[in-house]
PDB file of C-alpha atoms in Angstrom:
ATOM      1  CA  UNK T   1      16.794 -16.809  -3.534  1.00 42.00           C
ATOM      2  CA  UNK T   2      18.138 -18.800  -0.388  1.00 41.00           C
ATOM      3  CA  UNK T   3      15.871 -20.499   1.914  1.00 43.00           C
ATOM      4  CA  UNK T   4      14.764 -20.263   5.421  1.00 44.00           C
ATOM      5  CA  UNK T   5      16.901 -21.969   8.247  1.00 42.00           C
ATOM      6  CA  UNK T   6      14.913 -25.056   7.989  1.00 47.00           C
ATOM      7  CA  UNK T   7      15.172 -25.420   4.593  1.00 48.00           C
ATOM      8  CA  UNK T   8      11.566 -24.692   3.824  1.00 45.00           C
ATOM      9  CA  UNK T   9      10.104 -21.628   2.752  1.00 46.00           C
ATOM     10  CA  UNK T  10      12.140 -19.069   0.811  1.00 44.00           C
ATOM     11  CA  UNK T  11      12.418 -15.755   2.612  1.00 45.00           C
ATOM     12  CA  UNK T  12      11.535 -12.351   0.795  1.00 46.00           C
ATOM     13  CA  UNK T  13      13.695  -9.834   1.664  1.00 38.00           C
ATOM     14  CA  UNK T  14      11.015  -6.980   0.472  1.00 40.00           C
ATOM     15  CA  UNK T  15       8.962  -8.809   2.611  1.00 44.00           C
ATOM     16  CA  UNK T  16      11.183  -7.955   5.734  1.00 40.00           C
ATOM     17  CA  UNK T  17      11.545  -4.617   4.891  1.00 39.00           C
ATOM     18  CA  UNK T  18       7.627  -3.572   4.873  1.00 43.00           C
ATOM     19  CA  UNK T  19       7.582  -5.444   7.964  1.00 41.00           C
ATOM     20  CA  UNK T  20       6.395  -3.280  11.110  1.00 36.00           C
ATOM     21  CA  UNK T  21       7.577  -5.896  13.678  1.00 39.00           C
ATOM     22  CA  UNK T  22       9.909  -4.634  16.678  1.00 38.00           C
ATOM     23  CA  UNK T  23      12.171  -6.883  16.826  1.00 37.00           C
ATOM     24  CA  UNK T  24      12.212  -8.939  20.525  1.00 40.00           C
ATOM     25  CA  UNK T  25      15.147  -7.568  21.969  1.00 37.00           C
ATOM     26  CA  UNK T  26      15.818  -3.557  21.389  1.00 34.00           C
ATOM     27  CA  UNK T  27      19.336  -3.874  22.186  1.00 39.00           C
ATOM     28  CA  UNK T  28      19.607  -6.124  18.946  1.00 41.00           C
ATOM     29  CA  UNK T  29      17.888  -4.012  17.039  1.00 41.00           C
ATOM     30  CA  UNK T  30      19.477  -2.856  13.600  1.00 48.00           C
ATOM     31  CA  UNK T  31      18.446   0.480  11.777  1.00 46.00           C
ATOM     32  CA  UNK T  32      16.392  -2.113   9.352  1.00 49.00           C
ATOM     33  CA  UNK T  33      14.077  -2.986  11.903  1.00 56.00           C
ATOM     34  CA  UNK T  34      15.660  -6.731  12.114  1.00 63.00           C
ATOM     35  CA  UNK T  35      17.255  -8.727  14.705  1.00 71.00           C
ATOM     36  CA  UNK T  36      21.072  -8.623  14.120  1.00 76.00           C
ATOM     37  CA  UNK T  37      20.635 -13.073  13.563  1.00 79.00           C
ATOM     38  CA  UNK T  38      17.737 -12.083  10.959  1.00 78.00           C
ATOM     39  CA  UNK T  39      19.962  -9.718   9.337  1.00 76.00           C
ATOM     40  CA  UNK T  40      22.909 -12.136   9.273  1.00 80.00           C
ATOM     41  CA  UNK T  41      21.502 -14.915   8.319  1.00 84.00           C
ATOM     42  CA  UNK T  42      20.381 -13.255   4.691  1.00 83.00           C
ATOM     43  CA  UNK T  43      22.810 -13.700   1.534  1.00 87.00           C
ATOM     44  CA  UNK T  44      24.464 -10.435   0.333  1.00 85.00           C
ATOM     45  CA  UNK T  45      22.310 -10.092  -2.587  1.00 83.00           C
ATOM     46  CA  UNK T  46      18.884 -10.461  -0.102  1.00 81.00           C
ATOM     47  CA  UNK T  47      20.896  -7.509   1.972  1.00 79.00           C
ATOM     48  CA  UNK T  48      21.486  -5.396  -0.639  1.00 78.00           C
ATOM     49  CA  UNK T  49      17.741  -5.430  -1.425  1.00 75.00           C
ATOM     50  CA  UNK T  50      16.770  -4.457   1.966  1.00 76.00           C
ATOM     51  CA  UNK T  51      19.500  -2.107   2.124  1.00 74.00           C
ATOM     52  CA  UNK T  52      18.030  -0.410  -1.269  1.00 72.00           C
ATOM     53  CA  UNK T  53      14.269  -0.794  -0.627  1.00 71.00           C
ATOM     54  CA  UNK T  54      14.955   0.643   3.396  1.00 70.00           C
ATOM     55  CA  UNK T  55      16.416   3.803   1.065  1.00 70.00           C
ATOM     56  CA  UNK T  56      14.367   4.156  -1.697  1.00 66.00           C
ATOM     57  CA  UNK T  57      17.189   3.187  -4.418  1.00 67.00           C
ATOM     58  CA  UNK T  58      16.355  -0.100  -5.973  1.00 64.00           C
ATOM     59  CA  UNK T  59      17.220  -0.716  -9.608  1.00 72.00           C
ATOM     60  CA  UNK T  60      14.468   0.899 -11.695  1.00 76.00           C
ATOM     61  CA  UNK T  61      12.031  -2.048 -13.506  1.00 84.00           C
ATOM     62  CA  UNK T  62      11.972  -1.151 -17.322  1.00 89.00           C
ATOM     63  CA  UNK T  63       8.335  -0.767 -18.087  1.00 91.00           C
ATOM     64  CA  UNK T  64       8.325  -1.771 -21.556  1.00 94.00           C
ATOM     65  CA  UNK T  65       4.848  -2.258 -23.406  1.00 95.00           C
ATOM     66  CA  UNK T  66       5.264  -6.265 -23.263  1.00 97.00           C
ATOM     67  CA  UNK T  67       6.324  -6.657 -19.705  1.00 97.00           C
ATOM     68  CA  UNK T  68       3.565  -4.477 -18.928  1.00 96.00           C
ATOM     69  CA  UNK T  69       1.385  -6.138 -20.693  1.00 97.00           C
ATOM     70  CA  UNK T  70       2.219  -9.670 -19.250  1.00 98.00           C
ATOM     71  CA  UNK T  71       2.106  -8.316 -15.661  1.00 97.00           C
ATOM     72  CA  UNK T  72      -1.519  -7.035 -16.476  1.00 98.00           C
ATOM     73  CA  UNK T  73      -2.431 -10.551 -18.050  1.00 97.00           C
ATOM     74  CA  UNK T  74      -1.350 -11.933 -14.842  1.00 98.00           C
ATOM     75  CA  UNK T  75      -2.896  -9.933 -12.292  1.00 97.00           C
ATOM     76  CA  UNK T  76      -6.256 -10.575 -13.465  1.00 97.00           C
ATOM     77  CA  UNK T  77      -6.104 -13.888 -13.484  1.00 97.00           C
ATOM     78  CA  UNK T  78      -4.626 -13.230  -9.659  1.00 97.00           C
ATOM     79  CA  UNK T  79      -7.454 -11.654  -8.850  1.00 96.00           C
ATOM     80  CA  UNK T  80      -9.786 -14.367  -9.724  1.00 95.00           C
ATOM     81  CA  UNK T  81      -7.824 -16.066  -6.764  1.00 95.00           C
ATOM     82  CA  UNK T  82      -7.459 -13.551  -3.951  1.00 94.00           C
ATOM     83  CA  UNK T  83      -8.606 -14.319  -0.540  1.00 90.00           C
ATOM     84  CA  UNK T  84     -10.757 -12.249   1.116  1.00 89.00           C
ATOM     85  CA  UNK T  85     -12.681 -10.621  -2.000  1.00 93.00           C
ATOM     86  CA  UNK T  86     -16.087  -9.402  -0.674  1.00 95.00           C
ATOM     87  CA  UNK T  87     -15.226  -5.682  -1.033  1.00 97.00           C
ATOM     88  CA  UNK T  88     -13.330  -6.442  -4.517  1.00 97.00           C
ATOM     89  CA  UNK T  89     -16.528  -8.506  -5.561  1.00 97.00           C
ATOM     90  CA  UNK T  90     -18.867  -5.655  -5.115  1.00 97.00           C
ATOM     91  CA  UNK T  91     -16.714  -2.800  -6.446  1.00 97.00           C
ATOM     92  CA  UNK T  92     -16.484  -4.988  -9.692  1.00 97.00           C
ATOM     93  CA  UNK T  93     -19.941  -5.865  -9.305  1.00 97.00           C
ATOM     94  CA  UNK T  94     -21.140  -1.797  -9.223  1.00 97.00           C
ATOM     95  CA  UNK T  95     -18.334  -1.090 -12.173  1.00 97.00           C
ATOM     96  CA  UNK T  96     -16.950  -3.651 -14.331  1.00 96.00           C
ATOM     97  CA  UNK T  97     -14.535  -1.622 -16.141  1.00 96.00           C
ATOM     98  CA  UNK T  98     -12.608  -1.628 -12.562  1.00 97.00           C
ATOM     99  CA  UNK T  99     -11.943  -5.714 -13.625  1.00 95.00           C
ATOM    100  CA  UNK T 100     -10.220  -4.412 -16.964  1.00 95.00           C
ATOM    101  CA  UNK T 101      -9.047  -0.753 -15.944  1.00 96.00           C
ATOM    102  CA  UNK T 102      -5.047  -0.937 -16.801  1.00 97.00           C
ATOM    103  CA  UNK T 103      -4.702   2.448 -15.150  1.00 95.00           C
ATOM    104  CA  UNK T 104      -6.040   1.093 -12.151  1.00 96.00           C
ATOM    105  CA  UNK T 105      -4.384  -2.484 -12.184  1.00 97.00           C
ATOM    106  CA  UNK T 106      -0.852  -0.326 -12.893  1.00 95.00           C
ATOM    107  CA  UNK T 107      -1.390   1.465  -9.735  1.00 93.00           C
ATOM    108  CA  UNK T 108      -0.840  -1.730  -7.529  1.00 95.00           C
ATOM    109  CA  UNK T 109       1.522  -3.501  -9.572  1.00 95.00           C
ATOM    110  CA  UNK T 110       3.810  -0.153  -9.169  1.00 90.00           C
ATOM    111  CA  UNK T 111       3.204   0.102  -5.767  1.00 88.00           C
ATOM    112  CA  UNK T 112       4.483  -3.721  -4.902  1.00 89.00           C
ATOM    113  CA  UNK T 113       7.052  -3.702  -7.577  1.00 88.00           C
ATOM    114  CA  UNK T 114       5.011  -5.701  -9.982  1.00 94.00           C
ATOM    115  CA  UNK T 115       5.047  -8.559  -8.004  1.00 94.00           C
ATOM    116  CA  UNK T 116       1.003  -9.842  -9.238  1.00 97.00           C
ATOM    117  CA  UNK T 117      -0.125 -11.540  -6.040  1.00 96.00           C
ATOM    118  CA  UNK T 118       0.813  -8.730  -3.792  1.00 94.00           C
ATOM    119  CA  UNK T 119      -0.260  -6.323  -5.892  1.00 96.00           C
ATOM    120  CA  UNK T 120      -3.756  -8.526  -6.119  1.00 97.00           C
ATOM    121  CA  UNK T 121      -4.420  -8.623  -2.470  1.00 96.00           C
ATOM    122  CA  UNK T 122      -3.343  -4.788  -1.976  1.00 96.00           C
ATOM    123  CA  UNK T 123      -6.411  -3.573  -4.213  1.00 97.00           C
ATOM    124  CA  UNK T 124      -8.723  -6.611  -2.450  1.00 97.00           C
ATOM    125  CA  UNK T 125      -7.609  -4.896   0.696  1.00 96.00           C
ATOM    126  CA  UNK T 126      -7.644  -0.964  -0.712  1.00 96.00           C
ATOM    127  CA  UNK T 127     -11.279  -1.634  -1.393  1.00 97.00           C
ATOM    128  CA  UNK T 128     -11.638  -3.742   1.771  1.00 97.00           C
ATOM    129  CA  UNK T 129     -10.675  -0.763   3.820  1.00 96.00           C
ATOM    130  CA  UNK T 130     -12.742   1.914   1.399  1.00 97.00           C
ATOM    131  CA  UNK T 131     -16.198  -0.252   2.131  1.00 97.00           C
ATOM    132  CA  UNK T 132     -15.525  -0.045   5.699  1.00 96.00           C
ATOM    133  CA  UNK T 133     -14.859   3.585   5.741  1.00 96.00           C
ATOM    134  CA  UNK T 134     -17.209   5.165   3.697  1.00 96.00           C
ATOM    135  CA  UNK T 135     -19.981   2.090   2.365  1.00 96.00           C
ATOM    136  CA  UNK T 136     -21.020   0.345  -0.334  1.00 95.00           C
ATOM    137  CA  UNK T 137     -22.440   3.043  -2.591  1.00 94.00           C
ATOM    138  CA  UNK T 138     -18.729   5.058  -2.826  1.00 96.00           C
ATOM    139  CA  UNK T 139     -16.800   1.707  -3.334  1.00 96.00           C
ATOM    140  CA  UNK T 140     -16.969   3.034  -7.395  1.00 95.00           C
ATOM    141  CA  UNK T 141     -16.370   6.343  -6.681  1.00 95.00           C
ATOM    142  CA  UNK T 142     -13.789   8.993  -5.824  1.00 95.00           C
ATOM    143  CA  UNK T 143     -14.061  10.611  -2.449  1.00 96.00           C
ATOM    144  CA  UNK T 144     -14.634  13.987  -2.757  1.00 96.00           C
ATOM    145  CA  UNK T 145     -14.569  16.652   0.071  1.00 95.00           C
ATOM    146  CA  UNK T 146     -18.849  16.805  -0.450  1.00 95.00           C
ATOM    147  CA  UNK T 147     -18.145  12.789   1.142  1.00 96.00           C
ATOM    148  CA  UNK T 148     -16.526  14.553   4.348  1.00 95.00           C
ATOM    149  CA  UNK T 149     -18.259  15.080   7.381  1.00 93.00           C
ATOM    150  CA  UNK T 150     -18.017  18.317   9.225  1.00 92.00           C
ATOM    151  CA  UNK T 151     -15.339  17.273  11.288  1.00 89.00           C
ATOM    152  CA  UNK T 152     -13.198  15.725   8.437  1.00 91.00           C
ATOM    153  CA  UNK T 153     -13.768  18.836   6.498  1.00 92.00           C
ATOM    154  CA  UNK T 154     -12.718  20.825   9.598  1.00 89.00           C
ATOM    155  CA  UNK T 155      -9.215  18.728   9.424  1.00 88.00           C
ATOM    156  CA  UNK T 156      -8.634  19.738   5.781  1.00 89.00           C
ATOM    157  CA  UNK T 157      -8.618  23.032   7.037  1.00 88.00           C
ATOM    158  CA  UNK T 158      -6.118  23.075   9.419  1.00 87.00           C
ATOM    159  CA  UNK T 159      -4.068  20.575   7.343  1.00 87.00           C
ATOM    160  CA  UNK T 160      -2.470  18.451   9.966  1.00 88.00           C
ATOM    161  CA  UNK T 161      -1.130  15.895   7.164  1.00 90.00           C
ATOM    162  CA  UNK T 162       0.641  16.754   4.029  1.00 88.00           C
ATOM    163  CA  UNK T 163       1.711  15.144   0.779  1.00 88.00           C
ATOM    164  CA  UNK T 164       4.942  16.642  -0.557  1.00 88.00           C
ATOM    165  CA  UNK T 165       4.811  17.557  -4.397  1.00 86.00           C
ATOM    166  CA  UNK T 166       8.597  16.130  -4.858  1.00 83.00           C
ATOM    167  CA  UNK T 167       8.496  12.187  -4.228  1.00 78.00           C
ATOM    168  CA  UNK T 168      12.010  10.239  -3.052  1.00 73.00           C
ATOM    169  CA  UNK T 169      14.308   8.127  -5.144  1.00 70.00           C
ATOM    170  CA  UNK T 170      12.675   5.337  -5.838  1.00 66.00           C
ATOM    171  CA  UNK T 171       8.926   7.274  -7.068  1.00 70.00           C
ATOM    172  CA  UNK T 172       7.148   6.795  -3.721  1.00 74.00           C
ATOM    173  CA  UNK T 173       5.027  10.076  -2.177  1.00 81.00           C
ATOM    174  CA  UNK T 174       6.578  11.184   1.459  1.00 85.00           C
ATOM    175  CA  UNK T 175       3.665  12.436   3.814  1.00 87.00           C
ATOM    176  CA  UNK T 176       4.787  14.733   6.629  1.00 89.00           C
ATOM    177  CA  UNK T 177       2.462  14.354   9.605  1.00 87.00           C
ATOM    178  CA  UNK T 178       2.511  17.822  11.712  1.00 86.00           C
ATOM    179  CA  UNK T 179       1.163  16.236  15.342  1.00 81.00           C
ATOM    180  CA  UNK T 180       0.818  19.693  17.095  1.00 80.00           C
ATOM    181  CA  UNK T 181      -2.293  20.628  14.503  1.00 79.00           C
ATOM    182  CA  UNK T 182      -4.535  17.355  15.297  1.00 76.00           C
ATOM    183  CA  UNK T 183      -7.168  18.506  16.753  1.00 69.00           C
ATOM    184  CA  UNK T 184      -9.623  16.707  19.291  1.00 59.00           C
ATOM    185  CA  UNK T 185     -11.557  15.597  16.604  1.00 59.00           C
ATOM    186  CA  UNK T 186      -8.574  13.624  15.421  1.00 61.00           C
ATOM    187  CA  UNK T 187      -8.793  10.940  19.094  1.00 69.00           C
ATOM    188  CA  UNK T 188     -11.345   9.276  16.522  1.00 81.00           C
ATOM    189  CA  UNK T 189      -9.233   7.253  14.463  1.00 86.00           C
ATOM    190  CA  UNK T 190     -12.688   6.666  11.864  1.00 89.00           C
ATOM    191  CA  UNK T 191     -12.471  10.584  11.605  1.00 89.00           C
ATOM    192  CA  UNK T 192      -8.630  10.226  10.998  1.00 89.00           C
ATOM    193  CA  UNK T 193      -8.749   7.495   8.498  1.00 92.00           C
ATOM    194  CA  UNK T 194     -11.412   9.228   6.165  1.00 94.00           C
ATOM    195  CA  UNK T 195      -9.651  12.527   6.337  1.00 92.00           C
ATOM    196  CA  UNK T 196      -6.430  10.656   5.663  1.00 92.00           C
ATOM    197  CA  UNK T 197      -7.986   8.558   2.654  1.00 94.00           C
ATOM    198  CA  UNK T 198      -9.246  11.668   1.060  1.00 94.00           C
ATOM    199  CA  UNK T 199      -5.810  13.548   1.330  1.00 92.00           C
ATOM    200  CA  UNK T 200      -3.862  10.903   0.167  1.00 88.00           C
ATOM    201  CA  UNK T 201      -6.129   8.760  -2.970  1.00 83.00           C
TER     202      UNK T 201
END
């Protein structure tokens, strides 16, 4: 992969394309969410990966039993090494299958394209977030609707948030957001996390 301007640091195209940055100038805005200079200055193969992770239509990774395998091997020695581990500490700590739970482990490597140290520091951060929202006691466990408070519960009725059955090209869930059903309740965004962690894990 090319390098920065400088020389330096090698730039990650899937890096650019989770990015949630506006861009400084509007007017040189591209649909990608880069500057028109950003977007130039990338080789064709780093734009055709944006291109195909923006859509949803990068090549499929072939799973096989040994790559698998490896990736697993890796990310557990990763997570021996992620920053930020207090939450990931404790939820080992209160179940250590979670430190050997391939099931588990798969779920982040799919989600970052088995890339092991972004995979690593998504699940230090998913359980990060999950300590924060609902304490130490349901880091090991599932959130159920009994975990909801009245108001939460109240959202789950009206259903303001929806996870489509069908997922697009490339295996990721689409959630459709209806704004005009939030209720009150939903100005507290603690209340709207929690009801949106329990819809969507």
């Amino acid at each position: 992969m090319s390098t920065g301007p400088d020389g330096s640091a090698p730039r990650d195209p899937w890096r650019l394309a989770r990015s949630f940055d506006r861009p400084e100038s509007m007017e040189r805005a591209t649909p990608s969410g880069l500057s028109t200079e950003e977007l130039n200055s990338l080789s064709a193969q780093e734009r055709e990966a944006l291109y195909e992770e923006i859509h949803g239509v990068a090549h499929i990774i072939e799973e096989t039993p040994e790559f698998v395998a490896a990736k697993l091997a890796a990310m557990r020695e990763e997570l021996t090494r992620v920053k930020n581990r207090h939450a990931l500490d404790r939820a080992f700590f209160l179940r250590p299958s979670f430190e050997v739970d391939d099931d588990l482990h798969l779920m982040f490597l799919r989600a970052r394209r088995f890339d092991v140290i972004e995979a690593s520091t998504l699940m230090a951060s998913h359980f990060e977030l999950k300590l924060e929202l609902f304490g130490d006691e349901m880091l090991p466990k599932r959130i159920t609707i009994d975990d909801l408070n009245e108001k939460e519960q109240k959202m789950i009725k009206v259903g303001p948030l929806q996870v489509l059955k069908s997922r697009e090209m490339k295996g990721r869930a689409i959630m459709l957001w209806n704004i005009a059903a939030l209720s009150i309740d939903a100005t507290d965004p603690h209340v709207l996390m929690r009801y949106q962690w329990y819809v969507i894990n």
